[in-house]
Amino acid sequence: MKNSFPQRVAVIGTGYVGLGTAGLLAHIGYQVTGIDIDPAKIAQLQRGEVPIHEPGLEGLLAGQEERLTWTTSYEAITEADVIFICVGTPPGPDGTPNLNYVTSAAASLAPFLNGHAQIIVNKSTVPIGTGDYVQRLLEDHSPNFDETRHRVVSNPEFLREGTALSDSLYPDRLVMGGHPDAVDYLARLYAPLIEQTFVPPAGTPRPDSYTRPAVVRTTLQSAEMIKYAANAFLALKISFANEIGGLCERVGADIQEVSTGIGFDGRIGHRFLQAGLGWGGSCFGKDTQGLISAGREHSYAMPILQAAIDVNYRQRQLVIDKLIRHLKSLKGKRITVLGMAFKPNTDDLRDAPAHDLIARLTQLGAVVTAHDPVAMPRASREWAHLTYTAAADAATALVRADAVIIATEWDEYVQLNWSELVGTMRRPLIIDARNILRDALPAQVEQIGREAAHYQPEQVLE
């Protein structure tokens, strides 16, 4: 393994992480085969269609057609020097990550391992100890397994949906955990990324201040823990901002000014201190629950993480409470929800706060209209169990609404002519759950962690 150099790559899984990994490695010069058991998804990719919304990804993949192939067959493993496992690990009912996709991928690739050096890289977010488990699965399912040639490395991803390309091409750190020989092998694969010798894609230029990523070489267990701990800490920061924001509302302070003030402390920083509707998506909730579950397995309580989760989901009810305080009963009221994806610049609906808002509003008797710039087609499939009317555009969604909730901070919503649009509402009430509105408006505006501006509408449309 020490004397060879990786040339061909296989990537198992074509979700956000898998597609980003495949596109990155093809761009820096490798022959990459993407593998997925979903024939429909592979057919899409073979037609040049990207099944997810991620800015810049479609252009990156389109520019690497000679280096990228897509298949449902695991036979590509026989030629691969490095095999990345990039499959989902959704939480189970008790918060424990479901490893079925990881174990299935490992068992499926194992028979195709052969006599040359191959390392298996786990990029999926997995519980501590999973790398050792995958190593055992390879031993059990591969007739050609050789522990000197076939090793498992943990190489967690730290991508943010919406900025995944930039995060992939210009990472702040690369974490690689496993046997030193296997880590060296993966580092050679990443050499163009570490040294930043590649030509940046046209749509994702290298930041002027960027130099190169830090490289963290460690054990399997530490690498797995680094991923969980990083996401849990960021989740803590968001929940802390929201908890302080709740007190700010009661004492007359402004959470945005408070966050700015404390963020100048270099030990704290400004990032992830935005109060609002709380986190969503596939990472923070799952990873904090995953750590709590790991602690439970080892009889170790983690009350700080549990409190972060409790505060986060309390924010969703807080928005409903603000609405009820103004409208009293919600029965028959027309409520507009702007934003369905859990964050802007993605169509990912996993654990999106808007889902819980729509479900609760409907339960309380409201008539819900919803809009999102990119996520509505996906919502029509994944949220078929919810009752709402999909609006063609944000302006239409506001017509004769009794209130609007801004649930996702899309730029499109920031740039709306709010002064004009509130005139089309039945009642000019805005619950700005992402604190994106800055200008005074002829409306009652409620934000998170800021004292609400008092406004008495001149008339109510009937």
XYZ file of N, CA, C and O in Angstrom, residues 182-263:
328
model
N -3.048 3.325 5.641
C -4.269 3.639 4.897
C -4.505 5.148 4.867
O -4.939 5.699 3.852
N -4.220 5.822 5.968
C -4.363 7.276 6.002
C -3.391 7.927 5.023
O -3.741 8.872 4.310
N -2.158 7.415 4.961
C -1.182 7.941 3.992
C -1.696 7.758 2.563
O -1.521 8.635 1.709
N -2.293 6.624 2.312
C -2.809 6.319 0.978
C -3.909 7.304 0.587
O -3.926 7.840 -0.534
N -4.818 7.565 1.534
C -5.899 8.509 1.256
C -5.337 9.922 1.093
O -5.817 10.698 0.263
N -4.319 10.256 1.871
C -3.703 11.583 1.744
C -3.093 11.772 0.359
O -3.121 12.887 -0.190
N -2.566 10.702 -0.219
C -2.031 10.817 -1.573
C -3.154 11.076 -2.580
O -2.982 11.819 -3.546
N -4.289 10.423 -2.359
C -5.441 10.697 -3.220
C -5.837 12.174 -3.127
O -6.170 12.801 -4.143
N -5.807 12.705 -1.927
C -6.240 14.079 -1.696
C -5.145 15.112 -1.964
O -5.368 16.316 -1.742
N -3.985 14.688 -2.421
C -2.857 15.613 -2.587
C -3.215 16.876 -3.375
O -2.862 17.989 -2.957
N -3.922 16.769 -4.532
C -4.269 18.009 -5.248
C -5.164 18.938 -4.439
O -5.102 20.163 -4.601
N -5.983 18.356 -3.557
C -6.858 19.161 -2.711
C -6.065 19.789 -1.565
O -6.226 20.974 -1.249
N -5.188 18.987 -0.965
C -4.384 19.488 0.151
C -3.439 20.594 -0.313
O -3.298 21.627 0.344
N -2.810 20.380 -1.459
C -1.851 21.366 -1.976
C -2.529 22.462 -2.799
O -1.877 23.442 -3.176
N -3.827 22.281 -3.095
C -4.592 23.249 -3.896
C -3.941 23.505 -5.256
O -3.825 24.648 -5.718
N -3.548 22.403 -5.913
C -2.901 22.518 -7.221
C -3.889 22.434 -8.383
O -3.492 22.605 -9.532
N -5.154 22.186 -8.118
C -6.147 22.067 -9.181
C -6.627 23.440 -9.631
O -6.511 24.437 -8.901
N -7.170 23.494 -10.825
C -7.758 24.728 -11.338
C -9.188 24.837 -10.797
O -9.989 23.918 -10.978
N -9.538 25.925 -10.142
C -10.889 26.045 -9.579
C -11.958 26.013 -10.668
O -11.739 26.527 -11.775
N -13.110 25.420 -10.397
C -14.220 25.475 -11.358
C -14.642 26.925 -11.577
O -14.518 27.766 -10.679
N -15.164 27.187 -12.754
C -15.539 28.561 -13.109
C -16.539 29.153 -12.124
O -16.465 30.329 -11.769
N -17.482 28.348 -11.677
C -18.531 28.873 -10.815
C -18.191 28.899 -9.344
O -18.960 29.424 -8.534
N -17.033 28.319 -8.974
C -16.659 28.264 -7.554
C -15.193 28.654 -7.405
O -14.316 27.802 -7.215
N -14.879 29.929 -7.525
C -13.490 30.372 -7.458
C -12.879 30.167 -6.077
O -13.597 30.125 -5.070
N -11.568 30.034 -6.047
C -10.867 29.890 -4.778
C -10.895 31.228 -4.032
O -10.535 32.262 -4.593
N -11.324 31.248 -2.781
C -11.343 32.512 -2.029
C -9.943 33.120 -1.939
O -8.952 32.402 -1.796
N -9.874 34.442 -2.008
C -8.582 35.119 -1.999
C -7.763 34.805 -0.752
O -6.543 34.690 -0.819
N -8.442 34.659 0.367
C -7.731 34.450 1.631
C -7.404 32.983 1.908
O -6.732 32.665 2.896
N -7.860 32.092 1.027
C -7.698 30.664 1.302
C -6.299 30.192 0.915
O -5.760 30.584 -0.118
N -5.719 29.332 1.739
C -4.401 28.773 1.436
C -4.495 27.263 1.222
O -4.447 26.792 0.098
N -4.657 26.523 2.305
C -4.792 25.066 2.205
C -5.466 24.553 3.467
O -5.472 25.234 4.495
N -6.042 23.357 3.405
C -6.736 22.840 4.587
C -5.764 22.269 5.618
O -4.661 21.815 5.274
N -6.184 22.298 6.861
C -5.469 21.554 7.888
C -5.729 20.067 7.667
O -6.803 19.683 7.205
N -4.757 19.234 7.950
C -4.897 17.786 7.797
C -4.802 17.155 9.174
O -3.798 17.308 9.877
N -5.865 16.469 9.573
C -5.925 15.806 10.874
C -5.840 14.308 10.648
O -6.749 13.708 10.061
N -4.750 13.710 11.102
C -4.564 12.255 11.012
C -4.797 11.676 12.395
O -4.141 12.084 13.364
N -5.685 10.711 12.471
C -6.051 10.211 13.787
C -6.526 8.754 13.685
O -6.305 8.097 12.674
N -7.165 8.275 14.733
C -7.692 6.918 14.743
C -9.101 6.889 14.168
O -9.759 7.927 14.030
N -9.572 5.687 13.880
C -10.941 5.533 13.403
C -11.935 6.148 14.391
O -12.811 6.919 14.013
N -11.770 5.798 15.663
C -12.746 6.235 16.659
C -12.725 7.755 16.838
O -13.776 8.393 16.959
N -11.543 8.345 16.844
C -11.463 9.797 17.021
C -12.047 10.533 15.821
O -12.708 11.567 15.975
N -11.808 10.014 14.617
C -12.373 10.656 13.427
C -13.895 10.616 13.461
O -14.566 11.602 13.127
N -14.439 9.481 13.875
C -15.897 9.367 13.968
C -16.448 10.324 15.025
O -17.496 10.951 14.835
N -15.733 10.453 16.135
C -16.175 11.351 17.196
C -16.054 12.818 16.779
O -16.904 13.651 17.133
N -15.028 13.161 16.014
C -14.842 14.536 15.561
C -16.069 15.017 14.798
O -16.557 16.139 14.986
N -16.590 14.169 13.911
C -17.766 14.554 13.129
C -18.961 14.828 14.027
O -19.634 15.870 13.916
N -19.246 13.913 14.936
C -20.382 14.083 15.833
C -20.206 15.308 16.722
O -21.124 16.110 16.907
N -19.008 15.450 17.290
C -18.770 16.542 18.224
C -18.866 17.900 17.532
O -19.381 18.866 18.106
N -18.381 17.997 16.286
C -18.442 19.258 15.555
C -19.885 19.683 15.327
O -20.266 20.838 15.588
N -20.710 18.767 14.831
C -22.111 19.121 14.572
C -22.869 19.402 15.859
O -23.712 20.303 15.912
N -22.562 18.642 16.911
C -23.245 18.871 18.181
C -22.898 20.249 18.737
O -23.758 20.947 19.286
N -21.642 20.665 18.589
C -21.243 21.975 19.105
C -21.945 23.103 18.337
O -22.393 24.085 18.930
N -22.038 22.963 17.028
C -22.740 23.974 16.238
C -24.221 24.022 16.619
O -24.824 25.104 16.688
N -24.802 22.852 16.841
C -26.200 22.812 17.278
C -26.360 23.520 18.624
O -27.341 24.242 18.850
N -25.386 23.323 19.510
C -25.425 23.988 20.802
C -25.408 25.510 20.644
O -26.131 26.227 21.348
N -24.582 26.009 19.728
C -24.497 27.453 19.530
C -25.840 28.026 19.065
O -26.280 29.078 19.541
N -26.489 27.320 18.144
C -27.781 27.802 17.650
C -28.810 27.803 18.772
O -29.558 28.779 18.967
N -28.863 26.712 19.529
C -29.841 26.643 20.621
C -29.528 27.656 21.710
O -30.439 28.235 22.326
N -28.241 27.912 21.956
C -27.868 28.925 22.941
C -28.383 30.299 22.497
O -28.960 31.052 23.292
N -28.181 30.627 21.221
C -28.665 31.910 20.704
C -30.178 32.011 20.844
O -30.718 33.075 21.193
N -30.879 30.914 20.583
C -32.330 30.941 20.701
C -32.780 31.068 22.153
O -33.768 31.748 22.455
N -32.070 30.427 23.055
C -32.440 30.543 24.466
C -32.191 31.968 24.975
O -33.040 32.546 25.672
N -31.061 32.544 24.610
C -30.796 33.935 24.989
C -31.808 34.857 24.314
O -32.275 35.842 24.906
N -32.178 34.541 23.068
C -33.160 35.343 22.354
C -34.497 35.390 23.071
O -35.174 36.425 23.089
N -34.902 34.261 23.648
C -36.163 34.235 24.385
C -36.149 35.184 25.568
O -37.143 35.864 25.853
N -35.012 35.257 26.251
C -34.904 36.183 27.377
C -34.813 37.624 26.886
O -35.369 38.539 27.518
N -34.141 37.821 25.742
C -34.057 39.174 25.170
C -35.446 39.757 24.938
O -35.698 40.940 25.216
N -36.361 38.958 24.422
C -37.719 39.442 24.168
C -38.388 39.936 25.451
O -39.169 40.885 25.441
N -38.064 39.286 26.552
C -38.735 39.608 27.808
C -38.120 40.800 28.529
O -38.800 41.477 29.311
N -36.843 41.071 28.281
C -36.189 42.165 29.001
C -35.950 43.384 28.120
O -35.417 44.396 28.582
N -36.329 43.296 26.840
C -36.189 44.436 25.954
C -34.849 44.539 25.255
O -34.535 45.571 24.658
N -34.049 43.483 25.298
C -32.780 43.464 24.570
C -33.013 42.961 23.150
O -34.089 42.452 22.820
N -32.005 43.113 22.309
C -32.097 42.711 20.911
C -31.066 41.606 20.666
O -29.862 41.837 20.783
N -31.537 40.395 20.318
C -30.633 39.255 20.171
C -29.599 39.482 19.074
O -28.465 39.002 19.180
N -29.952 40.220 18.041
C -28.971 40.448 16.978
C -27.833 41.325 17.463
O -26.670 41.096 17.128
N -28.149 42.313 18.282
C -27.096 43.143 18.850
C -26.288 42.364 19.877
O -25.059 42.508 19.954
N -26.964 41.521 20.644
C -26.257 40.702 21.636
C -25.317 39.715 20.946
O -24.155 39.569 21.332
N -25.808 39.042 19.907
C -24.973 38.075 19.184
C -23.775 38.755 18.548
O -22.663 38.217 18.545
N -24.004 39.943 17.987
C -22.894 40.683 17.396
C -21.854 41.028 18.458
O -20.653 40.858 18.260
N -22.325 41.475 19.603
C -21.415 41.878 20.665
C -20.578 40.736 21.205
O -19.363 40.865 21.376
N -21.214 39.597 21.461
C -20.443 38.474 22.015
C -19.607 37.791 20.935
O -18.577 37.195 21.220
N -20.043 37.899 19.676
C -19.329 37.237 18.591
C -17.967 37.827 18.307
O -17.105 37.160 17.725
